[in-house]
DNA sequence: AGTCGCAAGATCGCATACAATTTGAACTCG
DNA sequence: CGAGTTCAAATTGTATGCGATCTTGCGACT
């Protein structure tokens, strides 16, 4: 496993090591370097990051709270394998929250923010034009970052935290249920939303956002093919 | 301190003890038996519930994730003391989410649910007619339970979790900034919302809900009297 | 041959021990 | 008498050890 990327703790400063591990695992999960269903043993995680089980456990507990990891008592922690129903709930939540985020962002967005968005969208476009699984992972991540940036502009830390969780879960869902062929449809819509925001047209931006979310969800294949948990093992190994 | 209420672990079964402690602390916080700013030392919490620091720490970590507790590295955990700005963010989030919850609940609510709501509202009314701080605490809690019940009916576990957090934070905010005199205005509005739901009038229910939230927030005194964190110490000790 | 039971191995839950950091106070010096 | 410094008490951060629980492989019994 090469989960730990090129992480040397010194980079992030002496701050919470468990948070650093959480972020690394989080990135690995939403990048799909860690497949849903993968077991994350405390000892293994601890060994990978060269810490004790205590801090590894703390990181896993945080991820469990975010819904990216599922822990079963006396059995361990596993990368979440959201059911189609959970997937629908994720998108229902986003449909509810994101229009409000757009409205909030509209009132506080600055030219400097817009420039930031433009750079972000360029990045996104670059990944879109590349091929290969690495590029696709980067694309999913970049697409999520657009929504997170929007949430940060809106200035509500609570909503931002909610969006953090929703975007992360979405990445999992897309990786699991996405029909890979048509997945790169989001970029133009991001641009359009940003344009509407720049023109101060909040109504249009909200509408575009809802359609955008609809499109993402429509691109999924959410037929319920799984009963309980035996499929986990089936799909992962 | 009598935080632990009448808790004997055997009640909740052999499940996670840290979760049990989390709930007990959570209740104590939203009931205002634990004042904002109060220090929650790991050792003290552990002693109160007769567990080691390890599990106490886990409970505190969960509460930190919910925003009910703030931990500072190497300094400890404290009951959150939300700023007026945070308070506004809480209510902004609720204004965004709860209408959607109402809409979701409308489609799934059953007569049995409605009966449940009625019983809940009676309970609420009982506390409203009593006097004293204990009754007021119970009233705040019961009022929150109405919203949580609504969220549970809506059938979206993610939104339900969000509402859990928002309602808990609201209780803190109300306890901190509520003008105590007029606080008991919510009951009639809850009834009205339920009536609208029963009649299938989702539009009206949503509108009532927004007004309800507006009223709650309007009843607060959110003048920003505090600069940073020195006031915490000032108000707690 | 199939099934049940049992024991060994692995992993987690929790407690405890030790290290690191902060805080507050006593103490010294100007 | 006040300011600065040093040290000790308290508290958190982290590691590790032990018991409990679950899994799994092997063997005996039907």
Short mmCIF file of C-alpha atoms (C1' of nucleotides) in Angstrom, two decimals:
data_model
loop_
_atom_site.label_atom_id
_atom_site.label_comp_id
_atom_site.label_asym_id
_atom_site.label_seq_id
_atom_site.Cartn_x
_atom_site.Cartn_y
_atom_site.Cartn_z
CA UNK A 1 0.00 0.00 0.00
CA UNK A 2 1.15 3.47 -0.78
CA UNK A 3 -1.52 5.34 1.07
CA UNK A 4 0.81 7.62 2.86
CA UNK A 5 1.68 9.46 -0.32
CA UNK A 6 4.78 11.50 0.29
CA UNK A 7 3.79 12.56 3.72
CA UNK A 8 6.39 13.52 6.17
CA UNK A 9 4.79 14.87 9.27
CA UNK A 10 7.21 17.73 9.49
CA UNK A 11 5.39 19.39 6.62
CA UNK A 12 2.16 19.97 8.43
CA UNK A 13 3.81 21.21 11.56
CA UNK A 14 3.53 19.67 14.97
CA UNK A 15 -0.23 19.89 15.02
CA UNK A 16 -2.51 16.98 15.65
CA UNK A 17 -1.05 13.92 14.11
CA UNK A 18 -4.38 12.17 14.09
CA UNK A 19 -5.83 14.97 11.98
CA UNK A 20 -3.00 14.62 9.53
CA UNK A 21 -3.66 10.93 9.23
CA UNK A 22 -7.35 11.60 8.86
CA UNK A 23 -6.69 13.92 5.95
CA UNK A 24 -4.35 11.49 4.28
CA UNK A 25 -6.86 8.68 4.58
CA UNK A 26 -9.64 10.99 3.51
CA UNK A 27 -7.80 11.93 0.37
CA UNK A 28 -6.99 8.32 -0.32
CA UNK A 29 -10.63 7.39 0.04
CA UNK A 30 -12.12 10.10 -2.12
CA UNK A 31 -9.36 9.55 -4.67
CA UNK A 32 -10.33 5.94 -4.71
CA UNK A 33 -6.87 4.77 -3.93
CA UNK A 34 -8.65 2.97 -1.10
CA UNK A 35 -11.56 0.99 -2.46
CA UNK A 36 -14.87 0.85 -0.60
CA UNK A 37 -14.93 -2.09 1.72
CA UNK A 38 -11.19 -2.08 2.35
CA UNK A 39 -10.34 -2.93 5.89
CA UNK A 40 -8.44 -0.29 7.81
CA UNK A 41 -6.90 -2.05 10.75
CA UNK A 42 -5.68 0.11 13.57
CA UNK A 43 -2.36 -1.63 13.68
CA UNK A 44 -1.85 -1.35 9.96
CA UNK A 45 -2.75 2.32 9.78
CA UNK A 46 -0.57 2.97 12.77
CA UNK A 47 2.34 1.18 11.18
CA UNK A 48 1.92 3.02 7.88
CA UNK A 49 2.12 6.40 9.52
CA UNK A 50 4.49 5.32 12.20
CA UNK A 51 2.25 6.08 15.15
CA UNK A 52 0.64 3.99 17.83
CA UNK A 53 -2.77 2.45 17.55
CA UNK A 54 -4.14 5.16 19.81
CA UNK A 55 -3.72 7.96 17.30
CA UNK A 56 -4.61 5.75 14.36
CA UNK A 57 -7.79 4.89 16.18
CA UNK A 58 -8.57 8.57 16.70
CA UNK A 59 -8.21 9.22 12.99
CA UNK A 60 -10.49 6.32 12.15
CA UNK A 61 -13.02 7.55 14.65
CA UNK A 62 -13.12 10.93 12.97
CA UNK A 63 -13.60 9.36 9.57
CA UNK A 64 -16.39 7.25 11.01
CA UNK A 65 -18.13 10.41 12.14
CA UNK A 66 -17.88 11.80 8.65
CA UNK A 67 -19.41 8.67 7.22
CA UNK A 68 -16.39 7.76 5.13
CA UNK A 69 -15.57 4.80 7.28
CA UNK A 70 -17.79 2.25 8.94
CA UNK A 71 -16.64 0.57 12.13
CA UNK A 72 -18.09 -2.61 13.47
CA UNK A 73 -17.55 -3.36 17.09
CA UNK A 74 -14.74 -5.79 17.73
CA UNK A 75 -14.30 -6.18 14.00
CA UNK A 76 -12.62 -3.09 12.77
CA UNK A 77 -12.95 -0.15 10.43
CA UNK A 78 -13.77 -0.39 6.75
CA UNK A 79 -13.98 2.14 3.98
CA UNK A 80 -17.65 2.91 3.55
CA UNK A 81 -19.54 1.14 0.83
CA UNK A 82 -22.64 3.31 0.57
CA UNK A 83 -25.80 1.62 -0.53
CA UNK A 84 -27.83 3.06 -3.39
CA UNK A 85 -30.24 4.34 -0.81
CA UNK A 86 -27.52 6.16 1.06
CA UNK A 87 -26.35 7.53 -2.26
CA UNK A 88 -29.78 8.96 -2.92
CA UNK A 89 -29.81 10.51 0.51
CA UNK A 90 -26.51 12.18 -0.18
CA UNK A 91 -27.83 13.78 -3.31
CA UNK A 92 -31.14 14.68 -1.75
CA UNK A 93 -29.21 16.50 0.94
CA UNK A 94 -27.09 18.29 -1.60
CA UNK A 95 -30.11 19.36 -3.60
CA UNK A 96 -31.46 20.86 -0.43
CA UNK A 97 -28.33 22.59 0.79
CA UNK A 98 -26.42 23.72 -2.23
CA UNK A 99 -28.94 26.21 -3.61
CA UNK A 100 -28.76 27.91 -0.25
CA UNK A 101 -24.99 27.88 -0.41
CA UNK A 102 -25.16 29.51 -3.81
CA UNK A 103 -27.46 32.19 -2.46
CA UNK A 104 -25.17 32.80 0.47
CA UNK A 105 -22.11 32.92 -1.73
CA UNK A 106 -23.73 35.41 -4.06
CA UNK A 107 -23.86 38.02 -1.34
CA UNK A 108 -20.27 37.68 -0.25
CA UNK A 109 -18.30 36.74 -3.33
CA UNK A 110 -15.47 39.09 -4.24
CA UNK A 111 -13.57 39.57 -7.50
CA UNK A 112 -10.64 37.86 -5.84
CA UNK A 113 -12.85 34.85 -5.14
CA UNK A 114 -13.94 34.77 -8.73
CA UNK A 115 -10.37 34.77 -9.90
CA UNK A 116 -9.73 31.88 -7.57
CA UNK A 117 -12.66 30.01 -9.08
CA UNK A 118 -11.37 30.61 -12.58
CA UNK A 119 -7.99 29.16 -11.73
CA UNK A 120 -9.72 26.22 -10.10
CA UNK A 121 -11.81 25.60 -13.20
CA UNK A 122 -8.76 25.67 -15.41
CA UNK A 123 -7.20 23.02 -13.28
CA UNK A 124 -10.37 21.00 -13.59
CA UNK A 125 -10.33 21.32 -17.34
CA UNK A 126 -6.76 20.11 -17.51
CA UNK A 127 -7.62 16.88 -15.72
CA UNK A 128 -10.64 16.44 -17.93
CA UNK A 129 -8.55 16.32 -21.05
CA UNK A 130 -6.20 13.71 -19.72
CA UNK A 131 -6.77 9.99 -19.82
CA UNK A 132 -6.24 7.24 -17.36
CA UNK A 133 -7.54 6.41 -13.92
CA UNK A 134 -5.27 8.88 -12.17
CA UNK A 135 -6.67 11.72 -14.22
CA UNK A 136 -10.20 10.58 -13.55
CA UNK A 137 -9.54 10.52 -9.83
CA UNK A 138 -8.09 13.99 -10.00
CA UNK A 139 -11.11 15.10 -11.95
CA UNK A 140 -13.55 13.79 -9.36
CA UNK A 141 -11.58 15.52 -6.68
CA UNK A 142 -11.35 18.80 -8.56
CA UNK A 143 -15.04 18.71 -9.28
CA UNK A 144 -15.71 18.37 -5.57
CA UNK A 145 -13.33 21.18 -4.80
CA UNK A 146 -15.47 23.55 -6.81
CA UNK A 147 -18.40 22.93 -4.51
CA UNK A 148 -16.22 23.21 -1.43
CA UNK A 149 -14.81 26.51 -2.61
CA UNK A 150 -18.34 27.76 -3.06
CA UNK A 151 -19.20 26.68 0.45
CA UNK A 152 -16.18 28.45 1.87
CA UNK A 153 -17.16 31.67 0.13
CA UNK A 154 -20.60 31.51 1.66
CA UNK A 155 -19.07 32.18 5.04
CA UNK A 156 -21.07 29.75 7.10
CA UNK A 157 -18.69 27.37 8.83
CA UNK A 158 -21.43 24.93 9.74
CA UNK A 159 -22.74 24.60 6.22
CA UNK A 160 -19.17 24.35 5.04
CA UNK A 161 -18.60 21.38 7.31
CA UNK A 162 -21.78 19.74 6.06
CA UNK A 163 -20.67 20.24 2.49
CA UNK A 164 -17.29 18.79 3.32
CA UNK A 165 -19.00 15.63 4.38
CA UNK A 166 -21.45 15.57 1.51
CA UNK A 167 -18.78 16.11 -1.12
CA UNK A 168 -16.61 13.40 0.34
CA UNK A 169 -19.49 10.97 0.39
CA UNK A 170 -20.39 11.97 -3.13
CA UNK A 171 -16.93 11.11 -4.31
CA UNK A 172 -17.35 7.66 -2.84
CA UNK A 173 -20.73 7.27 -4.47
CA UNK A 174 -19.53 8.46 -7.85
CA UNK A 175 -16.56 6.17 -7.71
CA UNK A 176 -18.87 3.28 -6.88
CA UNK A 177 -21.85 3.86 -9.10
CA UNK A 178 -20.63 6.25 -11.75
CA UNK A 179 -21.05 5.20 -15.36
CA UNK A 180 -17.50 5.99 -16.26
CA UNK A 181 -18.20 6.99 -19.83
CA UNK A 182 -20.14 10.16 -19.33
CA UNK A 183 -18.64 11.24 -16.08
CA UNK A 184 -16.90 14.38 -17.27
CA UNK A 185 -19.97 16.44 -17.90
CA UNK A 186 -19.68 18.69 -14.92
CA UNK A 187 -17.12 21.19 -15.97
CA UNK A 188 -19.23 23.30 -18.29
CA UNK A 189 -21.92 23.48 -15.65
CA UNK A 190 -19.47 24.71 -13.09
CA UNK A 191 -18.49 27.46 -15.45
CA UNK A 192 -22.08 28.40 -16.07
CA UNK A 193 -22.79 28.60 -12.35
CA UNK A 194 -19.80 30.81 -11.83
CA UNK A 195 -20.90 33.05 -14.69
CA UNK A 196 -24.33 33.44 -13.16
CA UNK A 197 -22.75 34.29 -9.84
CA UNK A 198 -20.51 36.84 -11.43
CA UNK A 199 -23.51 38.49 -13.03
CA UNK A 200 -25.32 38.57 -9.72
CA UNK A 201 -28.07 36.32 -10.98
CA UNK A 202 -28.68 34.20 -7.92
CA UNK A 203 -31.88 32.67 -9.16
CA UNK A 204 -30.20 31.36 -12.24
CA UNK A 205 -27.18 30.15 -10.30
CA UNK A 206 -29.41 28.17 -7.95
CA UNK A 207 -31.34 26.64 -10.82
CA UNK A 208 -28.13 25.69 -12.56
CA UNK A 209 -26.82 24.16 -9.39
CA UNK A 210 -29.88 21.99 -8.95
CA UNK A 211 -29.68 20.81 -12.52
CA UNK A 212 -26.01 20.16 -12.06
CA UNK A 213 -26.71 17.92 -9.08
CA UNK A 214 -29.49 16.23 -11.00
CA UNK A 215 -27.08 15.49 -13.81
CA UNK A 216 -24.51 14.02 -11.50
CA UNK A 217 -27.07 11.77 -9.91
CA UNK A 218 -28.60 10.84 -13.24
CA UNK A 219 -25.20 9.65 -14.34
CA UNK A 220 -25.17 7.05 -11.61
CA UNK A 221 -26.37 3.51 -11.84
CA UNK A 222 -28.29 3.11 -8.62
CA UNK A 223 -30.07 -0.16 -9.23
CA UNK A 224 -30.11 -1.88 -5.91
CA UNK A 225 -28.10 -4.96 -6.53
CA UNK A 226 -26.92 -5.56 -3.03
CA UNK A 227 -28.74 -7.04 -0.12
CA UNK A 228 -26.56 -6.64 2.89
CA UNK A 229 -22.87 -6.98 3.26
CA UNK A 230 -21.66 -10.05 1.50
CA UNK A 231 -21.43 -8.05 -1.67
CA UNK A 232 -18.81 -5.91 -0.05
CA UNK A 233 -16.40 -8.78 -0.09
CA UNK A 234 -17.53 -9.61 -3.57
CA UNK A 235 -16.81 -6.22 -5.00
CA UNK A 236 -13.60 -5.49 -3.21
CA UNK A 237 -11.50 -8.58 -3.63
CA UNK B 1 -21.43 17.81 39.97
CA UNK B 2 -24.36 15.61 39.20
CA UNK B 3 -23.85 15.28 35.50
CA UNK B 4 -24.22 11.57 35.38
CA UNK B 5 -27.90 11.73 36.22
CA UNK B 6 -29.05 8.29 37.17
CA UNK B 7 -27.00 6.50 34.64
CA UNK B 8 -26.03 2.96 35.16
CA UNK B 9 -24.33 1.55 32.14
CA UNK B 10 -26.22 -1.69 32.33
CA UNK B 11 -29.30 0.11 31.03
CA UNK B 12 -27.94 0.87 27.62
CA UNK B 13 -26.57 -2.57 27.12
CA UNK B 14 -22.94 -3.49 26.60
CA UNK B 15 -22.55 -1.23 23.61
CA UNK B 16 -19.98 1.50 23.33
CA UNK B 17 -19.48 3.09 26.66
CA UNK B 18 -18.04 6.18 25.06
CA UNK B 19 -21.29 6.70 23.18
CA UNK B 20 -23.22 6.43 26.40
CA UNK B 21 -21.03 9.06 27.99
CA UNK B 22 -21.36 11.20 24.92
CA UNK B 23 -25.14 11.12 25.23
CA UNK B 24 -25.06 11.88 28.91
CA UNK B 25 -22.78 14.86 28.40
CA UNK B 26 -24.80 15.93 25.41
CA UNK B 27 -27.97 15.96 27.44
CA UNK B 28 -26.25 17.80 30.25
CA UNK B 29 -25.01 20.43 27.82
CA UNK B 30 -28.26 21.05 25.99
CA UNK B 31 -30.11 20.99 29.30
CA UNK B 32 -27.72 23.60 30.51
CA UNK B 33 -26.68 21.62 33.52
CA UNK B 34 -23.22 22.20 32.10
CA UNK B 35 -22.67 25.86 31.41
CA UNK B 36 -20.89 27.03 28.28
CA UNK B 37 -17.21 27.44 28.96
CA UNK B 38 -17.09 24.74 31.60
CA UNK B 39 -13.94 22.73 31.45
CA UNK B 40 -14.38 19.03 30.83
CA UNK B 41 -11.17 17.42 31.95
CA UNK B 42 -10.57 13.91 30.74
CA UNK B 43 -9.73 12.68 34.19
CA UNK B 44 -12.81 14.26 35.73
CA UNK B 45 -15.18 12.92 33.13
CA UNK B 46 -13.58 9.53 33.42
CA UNK B 47 -13.95 9.54 37.17
CA UNK B 48 -17.58 10.63 37.00
CA UNK B 49 -18.52 7.75 34.77
CA UNK B 50 -16.03 5.35 36.24
CA UNK B 51 -14.06 4.74 33.09
CA UNK B 52 -10.53 5.42 32.05
CA UNK B 53 -9.40 8.55 30.30
CA UNK B 54 -9.30 6.68 27.03
CA UNK B 55 -13.02 6.29 26.72
CA UNK B 56 -13.74 9.69 28.23
CA UNK B 57 -11.47 11.15 25.61
CA UNK B 58 -13.34 9.37 22.86
CA UNK B 59 -16.62 10.82 24.09
CA UNK B 60 -15.14 14.31 24.17
CA UNK B 61 -13.80 13.85 20.68
CA UNK B 62 -17.25 12.99 19.41
CA UNK B 63 -18.75 16.03 21.08
CA UNK B 64 -16.03 18.15 19.56
CA UNK B 65 -17.04 16.89 16.16
CA UNK B 66 -20.61 17.89 16.85
CA UNK B 67 -19.53 21.36 17.83
CA UNK B 68 -20.83 21.11 21.37
CA UNK B 69 -17.35 21.01 22.81
CA UNK B 70 -14.25 22.89 21.86
CA UNK B 71 -10.87 21.32 22.50
CA UNK B 72 -7.63 23.23 22.54
CA UNK B 73 -4.46 21.29 22.10
CA UNK B 74 -2.70 20.54 25.33
CA UNK B 75 -5.28 22.56 27.20
CA UNK B 76 -8.38 20.46 27.30
CA UNK B 77 -12.02 20.36 26.33
CA UNK B 78 -14.59 23.02 27.14
CA UNK B 79 -18.31 23.26 26.64
CA UNK B 80 -18.78 25.40 23.55
CA UNK B 81 -19.52 29.04 24.05
CA UNK B 82 -20.86 29.98 20.62
CA UNK B 83 -20.33 33.53 19.50
CA UNK B 84 -23.26 35.57 18.22
CA UNK B 85 -21.88 35.00 14.76
CA UNK B 86 -21.88 31.24 15.21
CA UNK B 87 -25.40 31.54 16.56
CA UNK B 88 -26.50 33.27 13.40
CA UNK B 89 -24.85 30.59 11.32
CA UNK B 90 -26.75 27.94 13.21
CA UNK B 91 -30.06 29.57 12.45
CA UNK B 92 -29.11 30.34 8.87
CA UNK B 93 -28.40 26.66 8.43
CA UNK B 94 -31.69 25.70 9.99
CA UNK B 95 -33.60 28.10 7.80
CA UNK B 96 -32.01 26.42 4.85
CA UNK B 97 -32.47 22.82 5.88
CA UNK B 98 -35.71 22.61 7.80
CA UNK B 99 -38.08 23.58 5.03
CA UNK B 100 -36.61 20.71 3.07
CA UNK B 101 -37.09 18.43 6.04
CA UNK B 102 -40.71 19.46 6.21
CA UNK B 103 -41.18 18.73 2.55
CA UNK B 104 -39.55 15.35 2.94
CA UNK B 105 -41.60 14.53 5.99
CA UNK B 106 -44.81 15.45 4.25
CA UNK B 107 -44.38 12.62 1.78
CA UNK B 108 -43.67 9.95 4.33
CA UNK B 109 -45.62 10.87 7.42
CA UNK B 110 -48.08 8.27 8.68
CA UNK B 111 -51.04 8.56 11.03
CA UNK B 112 -48.98 6.74 13.60
CA UNK B 113 -46.31 9.42 13.27
CA UNK B 114 -48.90 12.10 13.75
CA UNK B 115 -50.13 10.46 16.91
CA UNK B 116 -46.57 10.38 18.11
CA UNK B 117 -46.24 14.09 17.41
CA UNK B 118 -49.41 14.83 19.33
CA UNK B 119 -48.15 13.02 22.37
CA UNK B 120 -44.89 14.87 22.07
CA UNK B 121 -46.66 18.21 21.90
CA UNK B 122 -48.69 17.44 24.98
CA UNK B 123 -45.50 16.76 26.85
CA UNK B 124 -44.15 20.04 25.60
CA UNK B 125 -47.22 21.91 26.79
CA UNK B 126 -46.90 20.38 30.22
CA UNK B 127 -43.40 21.74 30.67
CA UNK B 128 -44.52 25.12 29.37
CA UNK B 129 -47.02 25.54 32.13
CA UNK B 130 -44.57 24.76 34.86
CA UNK B 131 -42.23 27.23 36.43
CA UNK B 132 -38.63 27.15 37.46
CA UNK B 133 -35.35 26.55 35.68
CA UNK B 134 -35.79 22.79 35.50
CA UNK B 135 -39.03 23.18 33.63
CA UNK B 136 -37.49 25.68 31.29
CA UNK B 137 -34.66 23.29 30.50
CA UNK B 138 -37.14 20.54 29.83
CA UNK B 139 -39.05 22.88 27.60
CA UNK B 140 -36.01 23.78 25.52
CA UNK B 141 -35.25 20.12 25.15
CA UNK B 142 -38.80 19.17 24.25
CA UNK B 143 -38.95 21.94 21.71
CA UNK B 144 -35.85 20.56 20.06
CA UNK B 145 -37.27 17.08 20.11
CA UNK B 146 -40.12 18.22 17.91
CA UNK B 147 -37.69 19.18 15.19
CA UNK B 148 -35.73 15.98 15.62
CA UNK B 149 -38.84 13.91 15.34
CA UNK B 150 -39.66 15.70 12.13
CA UNK B 151 -36.21 14.94 10.81
CA UNK B 152 -36.54 11.28 11.66
CA UNK B 153 -39.83 11.07 9.79
CA UNK B 154 -38.22 12.52 6.70
CA UNK B 155 -36.21 9.35 6.30
CA UNK B 156 -32.89 10.84 5.36
CA UNK B 157 -30.28 9.70 7.84
CA UNK B 158 -27.77 12.31 6.74
CA UNK B 159 -30.13 15.22 7.16
CA UNK B 160 -31.20 13.73 10.44
CA UNK B 161 -27.63 13.77 11.67
CA UNK B 162 -27.25 17.37 10.56
CA UNK B 163 -30.42 18.32 12.40
CA UNK B 164 -29.16 16.54 15.47
CA UNK B 165 -26.17 18.80 15.48
CA UNK B 166 -28.12 21.94 14.65
CA UNK B 167 -30.73 21.37 17.32
CA UNK B 168 -28.07 20.70 19.94
CA UNK B 169 -26.20 23.83 19.01
CA UNK B 170 -29.44 25.78 19.02
CA UNK B 171 -30.12 24.70 22.57
CA UNK B 172 -26.76 26.07 23.57
CA UNK B 173 -27.41 29.30 21.77
CA UNK B 174 -30.87 29.72 23.27
CA UNK B 175 -29.56 29.01 26.72
CA UNK B 176 -26.86 31.61 26.19
CA UNK B 177 -28.66 34.39 24.39
CA UNK B 178 -32.34 33.72 25.00
CA UNK B 179 -34.39 36.48 26.51
CA UNK B 180 -35.95 34.31 29.12
CA UNK B 181 -39.24 36.12 29.33
CA UNK B 182 -40.69 35.36 25.95
CA UNK B 183 -39.08 32.04 25.36
CA UNK B 184 -42.15 29.86 25.48
CA UNK B 185 -43.64 31.01 22.22
CA UNK B 186 -42.82 27.97 20.19
CA UNK B 187 -45.47 25.52 21.18
CA UNK B 188 -48.38 26.96 19.26
CA UNK B 189 -46.23 27.14 16.16
CA UNK B 190 -45.29 23.52 16.45
CA UNK B 191 -48.94 22.64 16.58
CA UNK B 192 -49.67 24.75 13.54
CA UNK B 193 -46.90 23.09 11.58
CA UNK B 194 -48.20 19.69 12.49
CA UNK B 195 -51.70 20.71 11.46
CA UNK B 196 -50.45 21.84 8.10
CA UNK B 197 -48.61 18.57 7.66
CA UNK B 198 -51.67 16.59 8.57
CA UNK B 199 -53.66 18.48 5.95
CA UNK B 200 -51.02 17.79 3.35
CA UNK B 201 -50.28 21.46 2.91
CA UNK B 202 -46.52 21.35 2.49
CA UNK B 203 -46.19 24.90 1.30
CA UNK B 204 -47.87 26.22 4.37
CA UNK B 205 -45.90 23.92 6.66
CA UNK B 206 -42.64 25.15 5.19
CA UNK B 207 -43.66 28.76 5.55
CA UNK B 208 -44.68 28.21 9.13
CA UNK B 209 -41.41 26.50 9.83
CA UNK B 210 -39.39 29.41 8.48
CA UNK B 211 -41.39 31.85 10.54
CA UNK B 212 -40.95 29.63 13.55
CA UNK B 213 -37.19 29.70 13.15
CA UNK B 214 -37.31 33.44 12.61
CA UNK B 215 -39.21 33.83 15.84
CA UNK B 216 -36.75 31.75 17.77
CA UNK B 217 -33.86 33.77 16.45
CA UNK B 218 -35.68 37.04 16.98
CA UNK B 219 -36.08 36.13 20.60
CA UNK B 220 -32.32 36.10 21.04
CA UNK B 221 -30.13 38.96 22.09
CA UNK B 222 -27.25 38.66 19.68
CA UNK B 223 -25.45 41.92 20.26
CA UNK B 224 -21.80 41.14 19.91
CA UNK B 225 -20.41 41.88 23.30
CA UNK B 226 -17.43 39.60 23.11
CA UNK B 227 -14.20 40.11 21.25
CA UNK B 228 -12.32 36.88 21.29
CA UNK B 229 -11.89 34.41 24.07
CA UNK B 230 -11.10 36.31 27.21
CA UNK B 231 -14.78 36.77 27.72
CA UNK B 232 -15.21 33.05 27.99
CA UNK B 233 -13.28 33.04 31.19
CA UNK B 234 -15.15 36.12 32.26
CA UNK B 235 -18.58 34.63 31.81
CA UNK B 236 -17.90 31.20 33.18
CA UNK B 237 -16.09 31.81 36.41
"C1'" DA C 1 -18.71 -37.09 3.45
"C1'" DG C 2 -20.81 -33.48 5.89
"C1'" DT C 3 -21.50 -31.01 10.11
"C1'" DC C 4 -20.62 -29.57 14.54
"C1'" DG C 5 -17.49 -28.16 18.18
"C1'" DC C 6 -13.27 -26.45 19.84
"C1'" DA C 7 -9.01 -24.24 20.11
"C1'" DA C 8 -5.60 -21.08 18.17
"C1'" DG C 9 -4.84 -16.69 16.09
"C1'" DA C 10 -5.94 -12.09 15.21
"C1'" DT C 11 -8.02 -7.71 16.29
"C1'" DC C 12 -10.32 -4.63 19.02
"C1'" DG C 13 -11.70 -2.30 23.76
"C1'" DC C 14 -9.92 -0.46 27.53
"C1'" DA C 15 -6.74 0.66 31.28
"C1'" DT C 16 -2.54 2.18 32.67
"C1'" DA C 17 2.18 4.14 32.35
"C1'" DC C 18 5.15 7.49 30.66
"C1'" DA C 19 6.47 11.78 28.00
"C1'" DA C 20 5.45 16.47 26.65
"C1'" DT C 21 3.28 20.79 27.40
"C1'" DT C 22 1.06 24.29 29.89
"C1'" DT C 23 0.06 26.95 34.00
"C1'" DG C 24 0.68 29.12 38.12
"C1'" DA C 25 3.35 30.33 41.91
"C1'" DA C 26 7.26 31.06 44.57
"C1'" DC C 27 11.59 33.20 44.41
"C1'" DT C 28 15.18 36.27 43.20
"C1'" DC C 29 16.94 40.48 41.56
"C1'" DG C 30 16.79 45.26 40.16
"C1'" DC D 1 7.75 46.95 45.54
"C1'" DG D 2 7.48 45.27 40.77
"C1'" DA D 3 9.32 42.48 36.97
"C1'" DG D 4 11.41 38.56 35.30
"C1'" DT D 5 12.76 33.75 35.84
"C1'" DT D 6 12.66 29.10 37.28
"C1'" DC D 7 10.53 25.19 38.95
"C1'" DA D 8 6.72 22.13 40.27
"C1'" DA D 9 1.95 20.60 39.89
"C1'" DA D 10 -1.60 19.46 36.81
"C1'" DT D 11 -3.29 18.04 32.40
"C1'" DT D 12 -3.05 16.43 27.92
"C1'" DG D 13 -0.63 13.42 24.14
"C1'" DT D 14 1.04 8.96 23.11
"C1'" DA D 15 2.56 4.23 23.64
"C1'" DT D 16 1.90 -0.25 25.21
"C1'" DG D 17 -0.04 -4.28 27.75
"C1'" DC D 18 -3.82 -7.24 28.94
"C1'" DG D 19 -8.35 -9.19 28.62
"C1'" DA D 20 -12.49 -9.87 25.61
"C1'" DT D 21 -14.52 -10.97 21.33
"C1'" DC D 22 -14.64 -12.48 16.81
"C1'" DT D 23 -12.72 -15.31 13.05
"C1'" DT D 24 -10.83 -19.40 11.25
"C1'" DG D 25 -8.84 -23.79 10.65
"C1'" DC D 26 -8.68 -28.46 12.31
"C1'" DG D 27 -10.41 -32.55 14.10
"C1'" DA D 28 -13.98 -35.62 15.91
"C1'" DC D 29 -18.46 -37.34 15.62
"C1'" DT D 30 -22.73 -38.68 13.23
#
